[in-house]
XYZ file of C-alpha atoms in Angstrom:
564
model
C 97.337 109.381 74.237
C 96.780 113.131 74.624
C 96.638 113.535 70.851
C 93.874 110.940 70.657
C 91.857 112.772 73.275
C 92.136 115.941 71.189
C 90.455 114.180 68.258
C 87.270 113.952 70.317
C 87.505 117.242 72.204
C 87.721 120.773 70.759
C 91.108 122.472 70.721
C 91.574 124.174 74.063
C 94.147 126.837 74.784
C 96.924 126.136 77.265
C 95.255 128.119 80.031
C 92.020 126.151 79.477
C 93.819 122.831 79.761
C 95.560 123.976 82.938
C 92.230 125.091 84.408
C 90.660 121.723 83.529
C 93.477 119.799 85.191
C 93.203 121.945 88.309
C 89.408 121.865 88.661
C 88.799 118.132 88.108
C 90.484 116.950 91.344
C 88.697 119.668 93.315
C 85.311 118.615 91.942
C 86.029 114.957 92.699
C 86.967 115.712 96.306
C 83.971 118.024 96.740
C 81.540 115.428 95.393
C 83.078 112.748 97.582
C 82.716 114.960 100.667
C 79.065 115.762 99.922
C 78.207 112.092 99.361
C 80.006 111.032 102.518
C 78.280 113.664 104.662
C 74.875 112.770 103.223
C 75.342 109.117 104.111
C 76.771 109.858 107.543
C 73.786 112.084 108.269
C 71.501 109.109 107.844
C 73.619 106.615 109.778
C 75.597 108.186 112.581
C 73.887 111.522 113.211
C 71.354 109.945 115.541
C 73.801 107.731 117.387
C 73.464 109.549 120.695
C 69.704 109.328 120.597
C 69.872 105.655 119.601
C 72.297 104.940 122.416
C 69.966 106.563 124.947
C 67.054 104.477 123.653
C 69.012 101.205 123.360
C 67.074 99.530 126.133
C 63.698 100.521 124.719
C 64.724 99.412 121.227
C 65.830 96.048 122.568
C 62.489 95.543 124.270
C 60.619 96.580 121.130
C 62.556 93.991 119.128
C 61.536 91.342 121.619
C 57.910 92.379 121.302
C 58.022 92.032 117.509
C 60.140 88.849 117.384
C 59.274 85.584 115.682
C 57.428 84.216 118.742
C 54.706 85.824 120.789
C 55.872 87.303 124.072
C 53.642 85.039 126.181
C 54.187 85.061 129.929
C 54.641 81.643 131.559
C 52.151 81.511 134.438
C 53.047 78.164 136.060
C 49.808 76.500 134.922
C 51.369 73.444 133.290
C 48.472 72.573 130.968
C 48.127 76.121 129.707
C 51.860 76.696 129.336
C 52.331 73.369 127.529
C 49.743 74.336 124.923
C 51.671 77.548 124.232
C 54.961 75.631 124.104
C 53.631 73.103 121.595
C 52.114 75.866 119.482
C 55.450 77.631 119.440
C 57.804 74.700 118.880
C 55.505 72.111 117.359
C 56.227 73.048 113.732
C 59.972 72.354 114.087
C 60.942 68.748 113.396
C 64.213 68.999 115.333
C 62.604 70.271 118.556
C 61.915 67.619 121.198
C 59.354 68.106 123.989
C 59.915 65.421 126.641
C 57.063 65.180 129.133
C 57.376 63.217 132.377
C 56.241 63.100 135.997
C 58.667 63.911 138.784
C 59.356 60.719 140.754
C 57.493 60.364 144.015
C 55.028 63.091 143.149
C 52.169 63.718 140.780
C 53.786 66.864 139.440
C 54.071 66.939 135.614
C 57.072 68.514 133.973
C 58.584 68.895 130.511
C 61.969 69.569 128.990
C 62.260 71.302 125.591
C 65.481 71.000 123.589
C 66.745 70.935 120.008
C 68.055 67.603 118.802
C 71.594 68.086 117.520
C 72.410 71.115 119.650
C 72.467 69.446 123.073
C 74.651 66.768 124.606
C 72.259 63.869 125.289
C 74.546 62.253 127.868
C 74.663 65.452 129.914
C 70.913 65.918 129.426
C 70.181 62.442 130.806
C 72.680 62.725 133.664
C 71.995 66.245 134.895
C 68.268 66.717 134.214
C 66.314 63.479 133.715
C 68.237 61.391 136.253
C 67.846 63.789 139.225
C 64.173 64.428 138.481
C 63.037 60.913 137.476
C 65.360 58.281 138.945
C 67.302 59.404 141.997
C 64.163 60.700 143.582
C 63.271 63.330 146.152
C 63.105 62.855 149.920
C 59.546 62.247 151.052
C 59.722 65.221 153.387
C 60.217 67.433 150.352
C 57.335 66.077 148.232
C 54.971 68.700 149.533
C 56.988 71.323 147.721
C 55.838 69.773 144.440
C 52.392 68.526 145.393
C 51.123 71.825 146.803
C 53.743 74.538 146.467
C 52.909 77.310 148.871
C 55.533 79.558 147.380
C 56.639 79.536 143.734
C 60.016 80.953 144.697
C 60.526 78.097 147.191
C 59.907 75.545 144.442
C 62.187 77.332 142.004
C 64.999 77.678 144.530
C 64.740 74.026 145.545
C 64.915 72.773 141.958
C 67.864 75.021 141.135
C 69.887 74.351 144.250
C 69.051 70.726 145.036
C 67.953 68.882 141.890
C 69.931 70.273 138.976
C 73.668 69.549 139.378
C 74.805 71.893 136.615
C 76.816 75.081 136.677
C 74.599 77.206 134.437
C 70.924 77.682 135.352
C 68.962 80.772 134.348
C 65.397 81.881 134.959
C 63.118 83.304 132.265
C 59.568 84.541 132.497
C 58.341 84.609 128.888
C 58.025 82.015 126.166
C 60.015 84.102 123.712
C 63.011 84.208 126.049
C 62.817 80.445 126.422
C 62.599 79.955 122.643
C 65.643 82.104 121.982
C 67.672 80.085 124.480
C 66.474 76.703 123.208
C 67.513 77.515 119.648
C 71.091 78.196 120.715
C 71.495 74.867 122.508
C 69.970 75.222 125.989
C 67.260 73.129 127.663
C 64.057 74.729 128.950
C 62.547 73.003 132.010
C 58.826 73.593 132.735
C 57.354 72.359 136.047
C 53.739 72.583 137.145
C 53.329 75.249 139.781
C 56.540 77.071 138.878
C 56.037 80.303 136.978
C 58.494 80.780 134.140
C 61.076 78.258 133.013
C 64.592 77.213 133.955
C 67.255 77.259 131.253
C 69.862 74.579 131.800
C 73.025 74.705 129.697
C 74.099 71.403 128.175
C 75.038 72.498 124.691
C 77.009 70.033 122.627
C 80.586 71.156 122.112
C 81.103 71.691 118.378
C 84.490 73.238 117.980
C 87.360 72.454 115.683
C 90.816 71.973 117.096
C 93.131 74.926 117.599
C 95.090 75.300 114.374
C 97.469 77.749 112.787
C 95.655 80.688 111.115
C 95.417 80.180 107.372
C 95.211 83.868 106.472
C 98.181 84.983 108.608
C 100.928 82.393 108.306
C 104.235 83.037 110.076
C 107.646 81.410 110.024
C 108.221 82.133 113.702
C 105.446 82.609 116.207
C 102.591 80.843 118.018
C 100.868 78.123 115.967
C 97.431 78.873 117.327
C 94.468 80.804 116.059
C 90.917 81.623 117.053
C 88.029 79.251 116.372
C 84.342 79.768 115.652
C 83.415 79.177 119.301
C 83.309 82.321 121.426
C 84.102 80.561 124.705
C 87.236 79.052 123.163
C 88.380 82.465 121.955
C 87.872 84.158 125.310
C 89.729 81.302 126.972
C 92.640 81.707 124.544
C 92.853 85.418 125.334
C 92.790 84.710 129.065
C 95.577 82.189 128.592
C 97.679 84.559 126.479
C 97.070 87.665 128.569
C 96.650 86.373 132.102
C 95.946 89.730 133.718
C 93.226 90.624 136.188
C 92.843 93.949 134.372
C 91.696 92.173 131.168
C 88.000 93.024 131.017
C 85.330 91.468 128.808
C 81.838 92.930 128.462
C 79.135 90.863 126.787
C 76.405 92.116 124.464
C 73.808 90.484 122.240
C 73.603 91.713 118.648
C 71.055 90.998 115.931
C 67.368 91.875 116.001
C 65.955 88.510 114.912
C 68.795 86.051 115.463
C 70.764 87.131 118.505
C 74.446 86.298 118.829
C 76.888 86.988 121.623
C 79.487 89.709 121.142
C 82.269 90.484 123.603
C 84.253 93.719 123.868
C 87.740 93.127 125.287
C 90.085 95.739 126.730
C 92.638 96.206 129.495
C 90.989 98.469 132.023
C 94.058 100.277 133.321
C 95.436 100.942 129.801
C 92.575 101.576 127.379
C 91.067 105.044 127.257
C 87.624 105.281 128.818
C 86.389 107.448 125.923
C 87.482 104.791 123.405
C 85.717 101.980 125.275
C 82.563 104.083 125.552
C 82.616 104.895 121.830
C 83.036 101.235 120.895
C 80.144 100.172 123.106
C 77.948 102.948 121.713
C 78.564 101.903 118.122
C 77.968 98.247 118.949
C 74.629 99.099 120.579
C 73.623 101.129 117.518
C 74.026 98.225 115.091
C 70.694 97.185 113.572
C 70.711 94.004 111.494
C 68.634 90.824 111.506
C 71.723 88.733 112.156
C 75.481 89.228 112.453
C 76.740 86.240 110.497
C 80.398 87.244 110.651
C 82.581 89.930 112.174
C 82.661 91.579 108.732
C 79.088 92.761 109.415
C 80.249 94.402 112.644
C 83.295 95.890 110.923
C 81.188 97.627 108.281
C 78.589 98.904 110.743
C 81.004 100.525 113.204
C 83.617 102.055 110.875
C 83.872 105.835 110.545
C 83.724 106.221 106.756
C 81.878 103.532 104.833
C 82.741 105.154 101.491
C 86.469 104.792 101.934
C 88.316 101.930 100.263
C 90.621 101.613 103.257
C 89.590 99.406 106.152
C 89.378 101.290 109.423
C 88.974 98.169 111.560
C 91.657 95.506 111.586
C 90.613 91.851 111.496
C 92.837 89.000 112.613
C 92.800 85.326 113.529
C 95.876 85.589 115.741
C 95.490 85.900 119.543
C 99.032 87.300 119.861
C 98.123 90.196 117.565
C 95.015 90.910 119.648
C 96.967 90.862 122.915
C 99.629 93.190 121.525
C 96.879 95.578 120.397
C 95.244 95.499 123.825
C 98.569 96.307 125.470
C 98.833 99.380 123.235
C 95.472 100.647 124.500
C 93.246 99.334 121.710
C 89.939 97.489 122.012
C 89.127 94.065 120.568
C 85.718 92.743 119.488
C 84.900 89.015 119.444
C 81.750 87.610 117.801
C 80.371 84.138 118.264
C 80.583 82.005 115.123
C 83.685 83.476 113.511
C 87.445 83.081 114.100
C 88.149 86.674 113.054
C 88.505 89.200 115.862
C 88.387 92.968 115.298
C 90.861 95.527 116.655
C 90.034 99.235 116.902
C 91.250 101.797 116.203
C 93.317 100.795 113.190
C 95.930 102.773 111.268
C 97.478 102.315 107.837
C 100.848 101.275 109.238
C 99.198 98.402 111.152
C 98.128 96.837 107.856
C 101.758 96.507 106.771
C 103.027 95.145 110.077
C 103.333 91.505 111.015
C 103.682 89.906 114.466
C 106.857 88.322 113.155
C 108.496 91.776 113.142
C 108.679 91.532 116.921
C 109.724 87.879 117.119
C 112.862 88.461 115.043
C 115.702 90.733 116.088
C 115.075 94.399 115.410
C 117.367 94.725 112.345
C 115.773 91.854 110.319
C 112.342 92.962 111.534
C 112.935 96.542 110.395
C 114.278 95.372 107.033
C 111.234 93.197 106.365
C 108.866 95.990 107.379
C 110.535 98.536 105.059
C 110.419 95.904 102.320
C 106.650 95.679 102.753
C 106.249 99.452 102.457
C 108.266 99.307 99.220
C 106.170 96.382 97.963
C 102.963 98.317 98.705
C 104.243 101.277 96.634
C 105.159 98.950 93.752
C 101.791 97.185 93.897
C 100.023 100.541 93.740
C 102.052 102.558 91.219
C 104.155 100.243 89.014
C 101.646 99.799 86.120
C 100.717 103.501 86.248
C 104.365 104.547 86.007
C 104.893 102.137 83.093
C 101.976 103.668 81.185
C 103.048 107.242 81.870
C 106.676 106.688 80.822
C 105.842 104.692 77.684
C 103.005 106.907 76.449
C 104.009 110.393 77.604
C 107.595 110.596 78.846
C 109.842 108.177 76.946
C 112.581 110.795 77.112
C 112.947 110.193 80.848
C 113.916 106.556 80.255
C 117.637 105.759 79.693
C 118.458 105.470 75.989
C 119.490 101.808 75.964
C 116.465 100.800 77.989
C 114.030 102.729 75.821
C 115.504 101.136 72.704
C 114.964 97.707 74.251
C 111.386 98.558 75.169
C 110.658 99.889 71.663
C 112.047 96.726 70.151
C 109.889 94.496 72.374
C 106.790 96.541 71.604
C 107.079 96.194 67.853
C 103.969 94.552 66.491
C 101.841 95.189 69.618
C 98.520 96.541 68.255
C 97.307 98.169 71.478
C 98.415 101.289 73.349
C 100.168 100.724 76.668
C 97.068 101.321 78.796
C 95.047 98.675 76.924
C 97.738 96.003 77.114
C 98.269 96.797 80.824
C 94.539 96.441 81.474
C 94.461 93.116 79.618
C 97.247 91.675 81.732
C 96.064 93.110 85.037
C 92.489 91.881 84.567
C 93.773 88.445 83.550
C 95.957 88.267 86.664
C 93.066 89.323 88.912
C 90.774 86.681 87.401
C 93.439 84.014 87.852
C 93.997 85.083 91.449
C 90.297 84.920 92.249
C 89.948 81.559 90.509
C 92.885 80.174 92.476
C 91.212 81.167 95.746
C 87.824 79.651 94.867
C 89.164 76.369 93.497
C 89.813 73.413 95.825
C 93.057 73.746 97.758
C 94.977 70.915 96.016
C 94.616 72.538 92.588
C 94.095 76.219 93.425
C 97.766 77.320 93.720
C 98.770 75.243 90.707
C 95.975 76.818 88.675
C 97.159 80.333 89.508
C 100.828 79.689 88.719
C 100.356 77.576 85.590
C 97.557 79.789 84.289
C 99.676 82.918 84.699
C 102.649 81.368 82.927
C 100.582 80.017 80.055
C 98.558 83.191 79.510
C 101.615 85.448 79.760
C 103.668 83.371 77.334
C 100.749 83.003 74.911
C 100.052 86.744 74.982
C 103.696 87.539 74.187
C 103.858 84.954 71.400
C 100.642 86.305 69.897
C 102.016 89.851 69.947
C 99.205 91.174 72.146
C 101.470 92.447 74.944
C 105.168 93.160 75.254
C 107.556 91.026 77.367
C 108.551 94.095 79.397
C 104.937 94.599 80.500
C 104.723 90.963 81.552
C 107.690 91.590 83.871
C 106.029 94.714 85.304
C 102.734 92.901 85.925
C 104.500 89.915 87.508
C 106.499 92.122 89.882
C 103.310 93.999 90.774
C 101.421 90.797 91.545
C 104.260 89.414 93.672
C 104.506 92.697 95.577
C 100.803 92.615 96.415
C 101.244 89.137 97.949
C 103.774 90.496 100.453
C 101.131 92.584 102.269
C 100.221 90.752 105.514
C 96.585 91.872 105.590
C 94.431 90.469 102.778
C 91.888 93.313 102.902
C 94.641 95.908 102.502
C 95.882 94.046 99.424
C 92.418 94.254 97.868
C 92.362 98.017 98.441
C 95.692 98.520 96.683
C 94.587 96.304 93.796
C 91.497 98.474 93.230
C 93.429 101.725 93.519
C 95.979 100.387 91.032
C 93.391 100.631 88.268
C 92.563 104.212 89.249
C 96.251 105.061 88.985
C 96.457 103.441 85.554
C 93.578 105.518 84.208
C 95.105 108.690 85.658
C 98.392 107.873 83.940
C 96.598 107.155 80.654
C 94.955 110.600 80.699
C 97.674 112.908 81.990
C 100.887 110.890 82.130
C 103.261 111.410 85.027
C 101.311 114.510 86.077
C 98.211 112.330 86.433
C 100.108 109.835 88.595
C 101.288 112.646 90.862
C 97.761 114.084 91.123
C 96.370 110.618 91.875
C 98.928 110.120 94.632
C 98.227 113.551 96.136
C 94.471 112.912 96.141
C 95.096 109.590 97.833
C 97.298 111.220 100.473
C 94.728 113.950 101.123
C 92.038 111.304 101.650
C 94.236 109.329 104.049
C 95.049 112.454 106.055
C 91.333 113.211 106.494
C 90.426 109.616 107.377
C 90.028 108.588 111.015
C 89.388 105.390 112.905
C 87.488 105.941 116.166
C 88.896 109.430 116.399
C 92.517 108.418 115.678
C 94.039 109.846 112.446
C 94.551 107.015 109.974
C 98.134 107.888 109.000
C 99.510 108.454 112.484
C 102.303 108.733 113.537
C 103.203 110.406 110.213
C 100.398 112.980 110.454
C 100.074 114.298 113.099
C 103.768 113.892 113.683
C 104.893 111.991 116.772
C 108.597 111.281 117.077
C 108.236 108.736 119.887
C 105.805 106.634 117.825
C 108.214 106.500 114.864
C 110.161 103.868 116.782
C 107.472 101.424 115.660
C 106.542 102.820 112.241
C 108.825 102.294 109.232
C 111.320 100.512 111.454
C 111.004 98.460 114.599
C 113.368 99.868 117.187
C 114.986 97.676 119.864
C 112.742 96.837 122.773
C 114.940 98.828 125.145
C 114.007 101.997 123.257
C 110.275 101.279 123.007
C 109.363 102.358 126.530
C 106.166 104.249 125.692
C 102.829 103.082 124.378
C 101.526 104.845 121.237
C 100.603 108.377 122.255
C 97.800 108.515 119.655
C 95.854 105.994 121.792
C 95.912 108.284 124.880
C 96.426 105.309 127.208
C 95.854 105.613 130.932
C 99.269 104.072 131.553
C 101.682 105.409 128.890
C 104.736 103.491 130.144
C 105.496 99.979 128.938
C 108.192 99.604 131.610
C 108.157 100.859 135.170
């Protein structure tokens, strides 16, 4: 490979080649640092100022929303014209006008058909106001209300038998609530509107998480409904110190977001930093927690995820008990845990459900599988193309024999097989479930056998690629597997250019990046760097529970002791 490069480049002396090899990694790291700082300057440099102006920004978004910020005066005829002008263009919006029984007071209820429970709507709103009636001694409140507050209090406390009633003063606030499943009640003489919650429950049953399957452990995962997820966490971690703070995110379409932490464990600085970053997010809509993950991470240029996502409530609870903070978003079953470290991506909740020796063995096996998934093809290329003398004689003779007739150099045949495997893997995920796994397995077997029979690749490479693909499947976190799959190609190109020296340089550059990376102020490769002996009890191995008496020191928890 090096001889081919020399055909296109002028002959350099030895000292020139050594200088080139030394300066290239430095230039790459320098360019990466400049690009990262330039992007961070435009995103996070004004966070403090944005956090101080969060309230004013929120009000400015309301002023420039989709609906005019019209104040509801209590004049029914005037307010109804504004309501119809606002909602009249939507076919699924119903405006039900009626007269309150026993009075001449007109009223209206606005709701979205398909989002509300009609039985609850009829029972808790229309029935009390239209059928059951009002005592005659109270009719004067509606006929000639002397005090708007008296009318509003009477309706809330005596006529609406529901648990959730809110007051709003503007039409825009009412519209935002109606489009998420609430009912807006307008009554003549009452300024503003009452929001009555009767949203239809649309939630799938609690099922086992698809992305994080376990042999032993709870068979329950989060759903797309935020109230279900908070209830699951309360059930799993029944502790009065479990705190949940609610925020609304999204400038045009607002969705509920909840920050969860254990008050007497989590660091106050960490909770404050999480809330600050959440308030600084600026997007039209947060469709999924992946939006939040990308907007709050420290380094958006890094391939490594700095926020862990999970569908498992037991993983979230265990993170909270270590002093971490969880983020739940309405509409997605994936919760976020911050801060995240590299070792967390290779850990599974099952490590703690099995005895400590099997759990430690499986965890070390995953670390080995991650190394194989990252470096196996690169090592194959470097040994075959540059350092065949390092391979045992009998093995190298076997490899030479299997490579006879292969028209491509090792890097090209490795790229052919790796790209084919990646395409098959992606196709297997996108295909319907009944045929997806079969497509991946059968396609891999057929393509591998056909490539060997055609003499395009060697059988030994097929073994290397198969072991690499299987190793990548053993990583519990799907996003971490994607990162290693991308970096695998970078390692292959490094090996194709400089052989084993290129692989070593690639690995050192990767280590230097990981050492510099942080997640919410916590070094990404802790407890390896900075070194913490007590935290190594839950790093490569999982020590017995009797020995794990301290929470991770990198989290700076308020209560460092697991046991009293």
